[in-house]
Coordinates of C-alpha atoms in Angstrom, one line a residue:
M1 CA -63.5 -20.5 -6.8
L2 CA -61.5 -18.7 -2.9
L3 CA -58.7 -20.4 -3.9
H4 CA -58.2 -19.4 -7.7
L5 CA -60.0 -16.3 -5.9
G6 CA -56.9 -15.9 -3.5
L7 CA -53.9 -16.3 -6.5
W8 CA -55.6 -13.1 -8.4
L9 CA -56.0 -11.4 -5.4
R10 CA -52.1 -11.8 -4.9
R11 CA -51.2 -11.6 -7.9
D12 CA -47.9 -9.3 -7.1
R13 CA -46.0 -12.3 -5.1
P14 CA -43.1 -13.8 -7.4
E15 CA -44.8 -17.0 -6.4
V16 CA -47.3 -16.4 -8.3
L17 CA -47.5 -17.6 -11.7
F18 CA -49.9 -17.4 -14.1
P19 CA -52.3 -15.6 -12.5
R20 CA -54.4 -15.3 -15.7
I21 CA -55.0 -18.9 -16.2
S22 CA -56.8 -18.5 -12.4
L23 CA -58.6 -15.9 -12.6
A24 CA -60.7 -18.1 -16.0
I25 CA -61.1 -20.8 -14.1
L26 CA -62.6 -18.0 -11.2
V27 CA -64.9 -17.7 -13.8
L28 CA -65.2 -20.4 -14.4
E29 CA -66.7 -22.2 -11.6
V30 CA -68.8 -18.3 -10.7
V31 CA -70.9 -19.6 -14.2
V32 CA -71.3 -22.8 -13.1
L33 CA -71.8 -22.3 -9.7
V34 CA -74.6 -19.3 -11.1
V35 CA -75.9 -21.8 -14.1
G36 CA -76.1 -25.0 -11.3
G37 CA -77.9 -22.1 -9.0
L38 CA -80.6 -21.1 -11.3
A39 CA -80.9 -24.9 -12.6
W40 CA -81.7 -25.9 -8.8
G41 CA -82.9 -23.4 -7.7
W42 CA -81.9 -20.6 -4.8
L43 CA -81.6 -23.8 -1.9
N44 CA -79.2 -25.4 -3.4
L45 CA -77.6 -22.4 -4.6
L46 CA -77.2 -21.1 -1.2
I47 CA -76.0 -25.0 -0.4
G48 CA -73.3 -24.8 -2.7
L49 CA -72.8 -21.3 -1.7
L50 CA -72.4 -22.5 2.0
F51 CA -70.8 -25.6 1.0
P52 CA -67.0 -24.1 0.4
I53 CA -67.4 -22.6 4.0
G54 CA -68.1 -25.9 5.6
V55 CA -64.9 -27.6 3.4
M56 CA -62.5 -24.6 4.8
G57 CA -63.7 -25.1 8.7
I58 CA -63.1 -29.0 8.0
D59 CA -59.8 -27.8 6.3
A60 CA -58.8 -25.5 9.4
V61 CA -60.3 -28.4 12.3
I62 CA -57.9 -31.2 10.9
R63 CA -55.1 -28.0 9.5
R64 CA -54.8 -28.6 14.5
M65 CA -55.0 -32.4 14.3
N66 CA -51.7 -34.0 14.8
F67 CA -52.5 -36.2 12.3
P68 CA -49.4 -35.7 9.1
P69 CA -51.0 -36.7 6.2
F70 CA -53.2 -34.0 6.6
H71 CA -50.8 -31.7 6.7
P72 CA -49.0 -30.1 2.9
N73 CA -45.2 -30.2 4.7
W74 CA -46.1 -33.9 5.1
W75 CA -47.5 -34.3 1.1
M76 CA -44.6 -32.0 0.1
R77 CA -41.3 -33.7 1.9
R78 CA -43.2 -36.5 0.5
Y79 CA -43.0 -35.6 -3.4
R80 CA -38.9 -34.6 -2.3
T81 CA -38.1 -38.0 -1.3
R82 CA -39.6 -39.9 -4.3
P83 CA -37.1 -41.6 -5.9
V84 CA -36.5 -40.1 -9.5
V85 CA -37.7 -41.5 -12.3
I86 CA -36.8 -40.1 -16.0
I87 CA -39.7 -40.7 -17.6
K88 CA -38.6 -40.2 -21.7
D89 CA -42.2 -39.6 -23.1
S90 CA -44.0 -37.5 -20.9
V91 CA -46.0 -36.4 -23.2
V92 CA -48.0 -40.3 -23.0
L93 CA -48.4 -40.3 -19.8
Q94 CA -49.7 -36.6 -19.4
V95 CA -52.3 -37.9 -22.2
S96 CA -53.4 -40.7 -20.4
I97 CA -54.0 -38.6 -16.9
L98 CA -56.1 -36.3 -19.2
I99 CA -58.2 -40.0 -20.0
F100 CA -58.1 -40.7 -17.5
L101 CA -59.6 -37.9 -15.6
L102 CA -61.8 -37.2 -18.6
C103 CA -63.0 -40.5 -18.0
S104 CA -64.2 -39.9 -14.1
A105 CA -65.4 -36.6 -15.0
V106 CA -67.8 -38.5 -17.2
G107 CA -68.8 -41.0 -14.6
V108 CA -69.5 -39.2 -12.0
G109 CA -71.3 -37.0 -14.7
W110 CA -73.6 -39.4 -15.5
L111 CA -74.2 -40.8 -12.3
F112 CA -75.5 -37.4 -11.6
G113 CA -77.4 -36.8 -15.2
V114 CA -79.4 -40.7 -13.8
K115 CA -79.8 -39.1 -10.3
L116 CA -81.2 -36.0 -11.7
N117 CA -83.2 -38.0 -13.8
K118 CA -85.2 -39.6 -10.6
V119 CA -85.7 -35.6 -8.9
A120 CA -86.0 -33.2 -12.2
T121 CA -88.5 -33.2 -15.1
A122 CA -85.8 -31.0 -16.6
A123 CA -83.4 -33.3 -18.6
G124 CA -81.5 -30.8 -21.2
E125 CA -81.1 -28.7 -18.6
N126 CA -79.9 -31.1 -15.8
L127 CA -77.1 -32.7 -18.5
F128 CA -76.3 -28.9 -19.5
V129 CA -75.1 -28.4 -15.7
V130 CA -73.5 -32.4 -15.5
L131 CA -71.4 -31.8 -19.1
L132 CA -70.1 -28.5 -17.3
M133 CA -69.5 -29.5 -13.6
S134 CA -67.8 -31.8 -15.7
V135 CA -65.2 -29.4 -17.7
A136 CA -64.9 -27.7 -14.6
F137 CA -63.9 -30.7 -12.3
V138 CA -61.7 -31.8 -15.2
G139 CA -59.7 -28.1 -15.0
V140 CA -60.3 -28.0 -11.6
A141 CA -58.2 -31.5 -11.8
I142 CA -55.2 -30.4 -14.3
A143 CA -54.9 -26.8 -12.8
C144 CA -54.3 -28.5 -9.6
W145 CA -51.2 -31.9 -11.6
T146 CA -49.8 -29.3 -13.5
S147 CA -49.4 -26.8 -10.6
L148 CA -48.2 -28.9 -7.5
P149 CA -44.6 -29.8 -9.1
Q150 CA -44.8 -25.5 -9.4
V151 CA -46.0 -25.3 -6.1
V152 CA -42.7 -27.2 -4.5
A153 CA -40.5 -25.5 -6.8
I154 CA -41.9 -21.9 -5.8
A155 CA -41.7 -23.5 -1.7
E156 CA -38.0 -24.6 -2.4
A157 CA -36.4 -21.6 -4.4
R158 CA -37.7 -19.4 -1.6
E159 CA -37.2 -21.5 1.1
A160 CA -33.6 -21.5 -0.6
A161 CA -33.2 -17.6 -0.9
E162 CA -35.0 -17.4 3.1
H163 CA -31.9 -19.1 4.4
L164 CA -30.1 -17.4 2.0
F165 CA -30.6 -13.4 3.0
T166 CA -30.4 -15.0 6.4
V167 CA -27.2 -16.5 6.8
A168 CA -25.5 -14.1 3.9
Q169 CA -22.1 -12.1 5.3
D170 CA -22.7 -9.4 3.0
G171 CA -25.9 -7.0 4.6
I172 CA -29.4 -7.3 2.0
L173 CA -31.5 -4.5 2.3
V174 CA -35.3 -4.1 -0.2
V175 CA -35.9 -0.4 -0.6
D176 CA -39.4 0.8 -2.0
D177 CA -39.1 3.2 -5.1
R178 CA -38.3 6.2 -2.7
G179 CA -35.4 4.7 -0.8
I180 CA -37.3 3.9 2.4
I181 CA -36.1 0.4 3.5
Q182 CA -39.0 -2.4 4.0
Q183 CA -36.3 -5.3 4.8
A184 CA -32.8 -5.4 5.5
N185 CA -30.9 -8.8 6.8
P186 CA -29.4 -9.9 9.8
A187 CA -25.8 -9.2 7.7
T188 CA -26.6 -5.3 8.5
E189 CA -26.4 -4.6 11.9
S190 CA -22.7 -5.3 11.9
F191 CA -23.1 -1.8 9.5
F192 CA -24.8 -0.4 10.7
G193 CA -25.4 -1.2 14.8
V194 CA -28.9 -1.2 14.2
N195 CA -31.2 -3.6 14.8
P196 CA -32.7 -4.8 11.1
S197 CA -36.1 -3.8 12.6
E198 CA -35.0 -0.9 13.2
L199 CA -34.0 -0.3 10.1
R200 CA -37.2 -0.4 8.5
G201 CA -39.6 2.5 7.2
N202 CA -36.2 4.5 7.2
H203 CA -34.2 6.1 4.1
L204 CA -30.9 4.1 3.5
N205 CA -29.4 7.5 2.9
K206 CA -29.8 8.2 6.7
W207 CA -26.6 6.1 7.1
L208 CA -25.3 6.7 3.7
P209 CA -25.6 10.5 3.0
A210 CA -23.9 10.2 0.0
L211 CA -26.9 8.5 -1.7
V212 CA -30.5 10.8 -3.0
Y213 CA -33.1 10.4 -2.4
Y214 CA -34.9 8.5 -5.6
P215 CA -33.2 4.9 -6.3
D216 CA -33.9 4.7 -9.0
Q217 CA -31.6 7.3 -9.8
W218 CA -29.0 5.8 -8.0
A219 CA -25.4 4.5 -9.6
K220 CA -26.0 0.2 -10.0
R221 CA -22.4 0.3 -8.6
S222 CA -20.6 3.1 -6.2
E223 CA -18.2 3.2 -3.1
Q224 CA -20.1 4.8 -0.2
T225 CA -18.4 5.8 3.3
L226 CA -20.3 5.3 6.7
L227 CA -19.4 6.3 9.7
R228 CA -19.5 4.0 12.7
N229 CA -18.2 4.2 16.3
G230 CA -16.3 8.0 14.5
K231 CA -14.5 4.9 12.2
N232 CA -14.7 5.9 8.4
K233 CA -16.0 2.3 6.5
I234 CA -16.1 1.8 2.8
L235 CA -18.7 -0.1 1.4
E236 CA -19.2 -1.1 -2.3
V237 CA -23.3 -0.7 -2.9
S238 CA -24.4 -3.0 -5.8
I239 CA -28.2 -1.9 -6.2
S240 CA -29.8 -3.8 -8.9
D241 CA -33.9 -3.3 -9.8
R242 CA -37.2 -5.8 -9.4
P243 CA -40.4 -4.6 -10.9
H244 CA -43.8 -5.6 -10.1
Q245 CA -46.9 -5.2 -12.0
D246 CA -48.3 -2.5 -9.5
F247 CA -44.9 -1.7 -7.4
Q248 CA -41.2 -0.8 -8.1
E249 CA -39.1 -2.3 -5.8
Y250 CA -34.3 -2.2 -5.1
V251 CA -32.8 -4.7 -3.8
V252 CA -29.7 -3.1 -2.5
I253 CA -25.6 -5.4 -1.3
L254 CA -23.8 -4.1 1.0
H255 CA -20.5 -5.7 0.9
D256 CA -17.1 -4.3 3.4
I257 CA -14.4 -3.4 1.1
T258 CA -12.3 -1.1 4.1
Q259 CA -9.8 -4.1 4.3
R260 CA -8.5 -4.7 0.4
K261 CA -9.1 -0.7 0.4
Q262 CA -6.0 -0.2 2.9
A263 CA -4.6 -3.0 2.0
E264 CA -4.5 -0.9 -1.9
E265 CA -3.0 2.3 -0.1
I266 CA -0.6 -0.3 1.4
L267 CA 0.3 -1.5 -1.3
R268 CA 0.4 2.3 -2.4
H269 CA 2.2 3.1 -0.8
S270 CA 5.4 0.6 -0.6
E271 CA 4.7 0.4 -4.2
A272 CA 6.1 3.4 -4.0
Q273 CA 8.4 3.0 -1.7
L274 CA 10.0 0.1 -3.4
R275 CA 10.3 3.1 -5.9
Q276 CA 12.5 5.5 -4.1
E277 CA 14.7 3.1 -2.7
A278 CA 15.0 1.6 -6.4
K279 CA 15.6 5.0 -7.1
H280 CA 18.1 5.4 -3.5
L281 CA 20.0 2.9 -4.3
A282 CA 20.9 3.3 -7.6
S283 CA 21.5 6.3 -7.3
Q284 CA 23.8 5.6 -4.4
L285 CA 25.6 3.0 -6.9
V286 CA 25.8 5.2 -9.8
Q287 CA 27.5 8.1 -6.6
S288 CA 30.0 4.1 -5.3
E289 CA 31.2 3.6 -9.4
K290 CA 31.6 7.2 -9.2
M291 CA 33.9 7.1 -5.6
S292 CA 35.3 3.5 -6.8
S293 CA 36.4 5.5 -9.7
L294 CA 38.0 8.2 -8.0
G295 CA 39.3 6.2 -6.2
Q296 CA 40.8 4.0 -8.9
L297 CA 42.2 7.1 -10.5
V298 CA 43.6 8.6 -7.6
A299 CA 45.8 5.3 -6.7
G300 CA 46.9 5.6 -10.6
V301 CA 47.4 9.4 -10.0
A302 CA 49.6 9.0 -6.7
H303 CA 51.1 6.1 -7.9
E304 CA 52.9 7.9 -10.6
I305 CA 53.5 11.1 -9.4
N306 CA 55.4 8.6 -6.8
N307 CA 57.6 7.4 -9.3
P308 CA 58.8 10.5 -10.6
V309 CA 59.2 12.0 -7.4
S310 CA 61.3 9.5 -5.7
F311 CA 63.3 9.3 -8.0
I312 CA 63.7 13.6 -7.3
Y313 CA 63.8 13.3 -3.5
G314 CA 66.0 10.9 -3.9
N315 CA 68.7 12.3 -5.9
I316 CA 69.0 15.6 -3.7
T317 CA 71.2 14.3 -1.4
F318 CA 73.9 13.1 -3.7
A319 CA 73.2 16.8 -5.6
N320 CA 73.5 18.7 -2.5
Q321 CA 76.3 16.6 -1.7
Y322 CA 78.1 17.5 -5.0
I323 CA 77.0 20.6 -5.2
Q324 CA 78.9 21.3 -1.7
D325 CA 82.4 19.1 -2.7
L326 CA 82.5 21.4 -5.7
L327 CA 82.5 24.7 -3.7
S328 CA 84.6 22.9 -1.1
L329 CA 86.0 22.8 -4.6
L330 CA 85.6 27.1 -5.6
Q331 CA 87.0 28.1 -2.0
L332 CA 90.2 25.5 -3.0
Y333 CA 90.6 27.6 -6.3
Q334 CA 89.9 31.2 -3.9
Q335 CA 92.7 30.5 -1.8
S336 CA 95.3 29.4 -3.8
Y337 CA 94.0 32.4 -6.7
P338 CA 93.3 35.3 -4.9
N339 CA 93.3 37.4 -8.9
P340 CA 92.1 35.6 -11.1
V341 CA 92.1 36.4 -14.6
T342 CA 90.3 39.3 -15.4
K343 CA 87.8 37.4 -17.5
I344 CA 87.3 35.3 -14.2
Q345 CA 86.9 37.9 -12.8
E346 CA 83.9 39.6 -14.5
K347 CA 82.1 36.3 -14.8
T348 CA 82.7 36.0 -11.5
E349 CA 80.7 39.3 -10.7
A350 CA 78.0 38.7 -13.7
I351 CA 76.7 36.0 -11.8
D352 CA 77.1 37.3 -8.3
L353 CA 79.0 34.2 -7.4
N354 CA 78.6 35.3 -3.7
F355 CA 74.9 35.2 -3.8
L356 CA 74.7 32.6 -5.9
I357 CA 77.3 30.2 -3.4
A358 CA 75.0 31.4 0.2
D359 CA 71.5 30.9 -1.5
L360 CA 71.9 27.4 -3.3
P361 CA 72.7 25.5 0.0
N362 CA 68.5 27.1 0.2
L363 CA 67.9 26.2 -3.0
L364 CA 68.3 23.0 -2.0
T365 CA 66.6 22.9 1.6
S366 CA 63.3 24.5 -0.4
M367 CA 62.9 20.9 -3.1
T368 CA 63.2 19.3 -0.3
V369 CA 60.7 20.4 1.6
G370 CA 59.0 20.2 -1.8
A371 CA 59.3 16.7 -2.2
E372 CA 59.0 16.0 1.0
R373 CA 55.1 17.1 1.0
I374 CA 54.6 16.6 -2.2
T375 CA 55.4 11.7 -1.2
E376 CA 53.2 13.6 2.2
I377 CA 50.5 14.4 -0.5
V378 CA 50.6 10.8 -2.8
L379 CA 50.5 8.5 0.6
S380 CA 47.9 10.7 1.8
L381 CA 45.4 10.2 -1.6
R382 CA 46.8 6.2 -1.8
N383 CA 45.2 5.9 2.3
F384 CA 42.3 8.3 1.3
S385 CA 41.5 5.6 -1.7
R386 CA 42.3 2.8 -0.4
L387 CA 41.8 -0.1 -3.1
D388 CA 44.3 -2.3 -0.7
E389 CA 41.5 -2.1 1.6
A390 CA 37.5 -2.6 0.9
E391 CA 37.2 -5.7 3.4
M392 CA 36.3 -4.7 6.5
K393 CA 40.6 -4.1 8.0
A394 CA 41.3 -3.6 11.8
V395 CA 42.9 0.4 10.7
N396 CA 44.6 3.3 11.6
I397 CA 41.0 6.2 12.1
H398 CA 44.0 8.8 12.6
E399 CA 45.2 8.0 9.6
G400 CA 42.3 7.9 7.4
I401 CA 41.6 11.7 9.2
E402 CA 44.5 13.3 8.8
S403 CA 44.2 12.0 5.0
T404 CA 41.3 14.1 4.7
L405 CA 42.2 16.8 6.3
M406 CA 45.3 16.3 3.7
I407 CA 43.6 16.4 0.8
L408 CA 40.9 19.2 1.5
E409 CA 43.2 21.4 2.7
H410 CA 43.2 23.9 0.5
R411 CA 39.9 24.6 1.2
L412 CA 41.1 25.9 4.6
K413 CA 43.4 27.9 3.9
P414 CA 42.7 31.5 3.4
K415 CA 41.0 32.9 0.2
S416 CA 40.3 36.2 -0.6
N417 CA 36.9 36.8 0.2
N418 CA 37.0 34.0 3.1
L419 CA 38.4 34.0 6.6
P420 CA 41.3 30.5 7.5
I421 CA 39.4 28.1 9.1
E422 CA 41.3 26.4 11.9
V423 CA 41.3 22.5 12.2
T424 CA 41.7 21.6 16.4
K425 CA 42.1 17.8 16.6
E426 CA 41.6 16.5 20.0
Y427 CA 42.7 12.0 19.2
G428 CA 42.7 10.3 22.2
E429 CA 44.5 6.5 21.9
L430 CA 43.1 3.8 19.4
P431 CA 44.5 1.1 19.1
L432 CA 43.5 -0.1 15.1
V433 CA 39.7 -0.5 14.6
E434 CA 37.7 -2.7 12.8
C435 CA 36.3 -1.1 9.4
Y436 CA 35.9 -0.4 5.8
A437 CA 38.8 1.9 6.0
G438 CA 37.6 3.2 1.8
Q439 CA 34.5 3.9 3.1
L440 CA 35.4 5.1 6.4
N441 CA 37.6 8.1 4.5
Q442 CA 34.4 8.4 2.5
V443 CA 32.3 9.5 5.3
F444 CA 34.9 11.4 7.4
M445 CA 35.5 14.1 3.6
N446 CA 31.4 13.9 3.5
L447 CA 31.2 15.4 6.6
L448 CA 34.6 17.6 6.5
A449 CA 33.3 18.6 3.7
N450 CA 29.8 19.7 4.5
A451 CA 31.3 22.0 7.7
I452 CA 33.5 23.1 5.4
D453 CA 30.5 24.2 3.1
A454 CA 28.8 25.6 6.6
L455 CA 31.7 27.5 7.5
E456 CA 32.2 29.8 4.2
E457 CA 28.5 30.1 3.9
A458 CA 28.4 32.1 7.1
V459 CA 31.5 33.5 6.5
E460 CA 29.5 35.2 3.1
N461 CA 26.8 36.3 4.4
G462 CA 28.5 38.2 7.4
E463 CA 28.8 36.9 10.3
W464 CA 32.6 36.7 10.9
G465 CA 34.3 39.9 9.4
V466 CA 37.9 40.3 9.0
K467 CA 37.9 42.8 10.8
E468 CA 35.3 42.2 13.9
K469 CA 36.4 40.1 16.2
A470 CA 32.5 40.0 18.3
L471 CA 32.9 35.7 17.2
P472 CA 35.9 33.5 17.2
S473 CA 37.6 32.4 13.8
P474 CA 35.5 29.8 11.5
Q475 CA 37.0 27.0 13.4
I476 CA 36.2 22.6 13.4
R477 CA 36.5 19.7 15.7
I478 CA 38.0 16.8 15.8
H479 CA 37.6 14.1 18.9
T480 CA 38.4 10.7 18.9
K481 CA 37.2 8.4 22.4
L482 CA 37.1 4.8 23.1
T483 CA 34.9 5.1 25.9
S484 CA 34.5 1.5 28.4
E485 CA 31.7 -0.6 26.1
N486 CA 34.6 -1.0 24.1
Q487 CA 33.0 2.3 21.0
V488 CA 34.6 4.6 18.9
V489 CA 33.9 7.9 19.2
I490 CA 34.0 10.2 16.6
R491 CA 33.1 13.6 16.7
I492 CA 33.2 16.3 13.7
G493 CA 32.2 19.2 15.2
D494 CA 32.0 23.8 14.5
N495 CA 31.5 26.8 14.6
G496 CA 28.5 27.8 12.3
T497 CA 25.6 28.9 12.1
G498 CA 23.7 25.3 13.5
I499 CA 21.0 23.3 11.1
P500 CA 17.0 24.8 12.2
E501 CA 15.4 21.4 14.0
N502 CA 12.8 20.7 11.0
V503 CA 15.7 20.5 8.2
Q504 CA 17.2 18.0 10.6
K505 CA 14.9 15.3 10.4
H506 CA 15.6 15.2 6.7
L507 CA 18.9 15.0 7.4
F508 CA 20.1 11.3 6.2
E509 CA 16.9 11.2 3.6
P510 CA 17.8 11.1 0.3
F511 CA 18.7 13.9 -2.2
F512 CA 17.1 16.4 0.5
T513 CA 19.3 19.2 0.1
T514 CA 19.3 22.3 1.0
K515 CA 22.6 23.3 -1.2
P516 CA 22.5 25.3 -4.3
V517 CA 21.7 23.8 -7.5
G518 CA 24.6 21.7 -9.6
K519 CA 26.3 22.5 -5.2
G520 CA 24.7 19.3 -3.4
T521 CA 23.1 16.1 -4.4
G522 CA 21.6 15.3 -1.6
L523 CA 23.3 11.8 -1.3
G524 CA 26.8 12.5 1.0
L525 CA 24.9 12.5 4.5
S526 CA 22.2 9.8 3.5
I527 CA 25.1 7.5 1.6
S528 CA 27.6 8.3 4.7
Y529 CA 24.7 7.2 7.4
Q530 CA 23.8 3.7 5.3
I531 CA 28.0 3.1 6.0
I532 CA 27.5 3.6 9.1
T533 CA 24.4 2.0 10.2
Q534 CA 23.9 -1.5 7.9
K535 CA 27.8 -1.9 7.0
H536 CA 29.9 -0.7 10.6
Q537 CA 26.3 -0.9 13.0
G538 CA 26.6 1.8 14.8
T539 CA 25.4 4.9 14.8
L540 CA 24.9 8.1 13.1
Q541 CA 23.9 10.9 14.8
C542 CA 23.3 15.3 14.2
I543 CA 23.8 17.5 17.3
S544 CA 22.5 21.8 16.4
A545 CA 21.1 24.6 17.1
P546 CA 21.0 27.7 15.7
G547 CA 24.4 29.9 15.9
Q548 CA 25.0 27.1 18.2
G549 CA 27.4 25.2 15.3
T550 CA 27.1 21.5 14.5
E551 CA 28.3 18.4 15.2
F552 CA 27.7 14.9 14.1
V553 CA 28.7 12.2 16.1
I554 CA 29.5 8.4 14.7
V555 CA 29.6 5.2 17.2
I556 CA 31.0 2.8 15.9
P557 CA 32.1 -1.2 17.6
L558 CA 36.5 -1.5 17.6
N559 CA 35.4 -4.5 16.7
Q560 CA 32.9 -5.8 14.1
Q561 CA 33.5 -9.2 14.5
A562 CA 31.9 -9.6 18.2
I563 CA 28.9 -7.2 17.5

């Protein structure tokens, strides 16, 4: 009775199965007790009530004895270690056991009946009591026999659950329907920095303030931020409810996903960076292709111009000699025939022969100078394109600078709204430098073009006036030297308005430009920086201050193979 009463009173626990059956057996046992007391008398009833208490006392004494068979754990271990016997027809076995128990119950009842017939006269009542006791005995026997495997399975499941609850790396909390923490596993200490016993009795939103008060309003799965020791932890919070007969409780599982979130953020940043680099490389490829096409075009035009110019320049000398011979012959005619006929005199006056004789040598001289100028331009174009020097070779840096200045000379001359730009050259004694000549000329072109743009912008903004001499004239300075560490230093500076510090930080970033739309792509300095730093293992530095002008310093090794 006490066993089934305890099972019924603890029916809210998950390990108690079929509590209504325990209640029915308890009622049956009470009926048997009352009927037996009425049949045997109140003395026997009192003895029947005291007998279970005595049995419990004996059980308590036996439990304290150090004899393994007196303890349930020994029987449970024996049950677990029993050999596995597979019974094909378990129904027959169960029926056989039930018949055995019933026969045993009838035998015991008969013995009790024989005993009662000797001391009592109400044979019918005694027989009824015996039958009730037999049925109760059979019920208790069947219940004990069938519940033993369930009790063992429940104990094993409970031990496994407690083991998982203890060793789990994730935090596990059990909260009631008000969000108050009832249980916490040891792993929660690593999350909250508080002993699990100190968590009990507190609301979970004390540490996770984003959670509302009642758990039935919590999302089944959410991400919460935990602030601990000045650092944020991102927790994945999973919630599942465990309904019971009289109350509701919730199991909360906390999983630290901070590293996963950081990895995702790094992955997103890397993806964005790779996208930016891919965009930059694509633009650089397009720019390089344009420069390659431009170089081919320049080389082709230079070649096509060079042939007729060479023909003209080579024949000017002979033409000058022939004309001098003709002029000498004309002078002889004038000396031999001082008084020509009327038609010759009229023609001489019409063509102004004296002026023609005096100006013709000047005309030939001008043609010679023009042909020489075209020859220099063609040579500069060929030097700038450097198609025959796409690989690293030892070249004269000064020739590349001069070729670039020759191409940009039209921008250095005075215009209607711009002052002339003076170029100051301070060339040091440089040997041949190992470099990619074509790419290095591209760097010179970008830096000099930017310097010219800055000076033109300063003139347009009124920094220089035609009549005012407060500032010196626009000027570009080019300085080269060789250091003792065999480093070639090339400085290209201007005396413009300078570059603000916040702009200098982004100068070499792809697509960054301060020029108006359509005038700059933001790739010139970025490509120049990569050419110097990656292709030539050098450095490119900008030195500038507002009102102090700007200077770009290129430093590359004299011999690339020495690196």
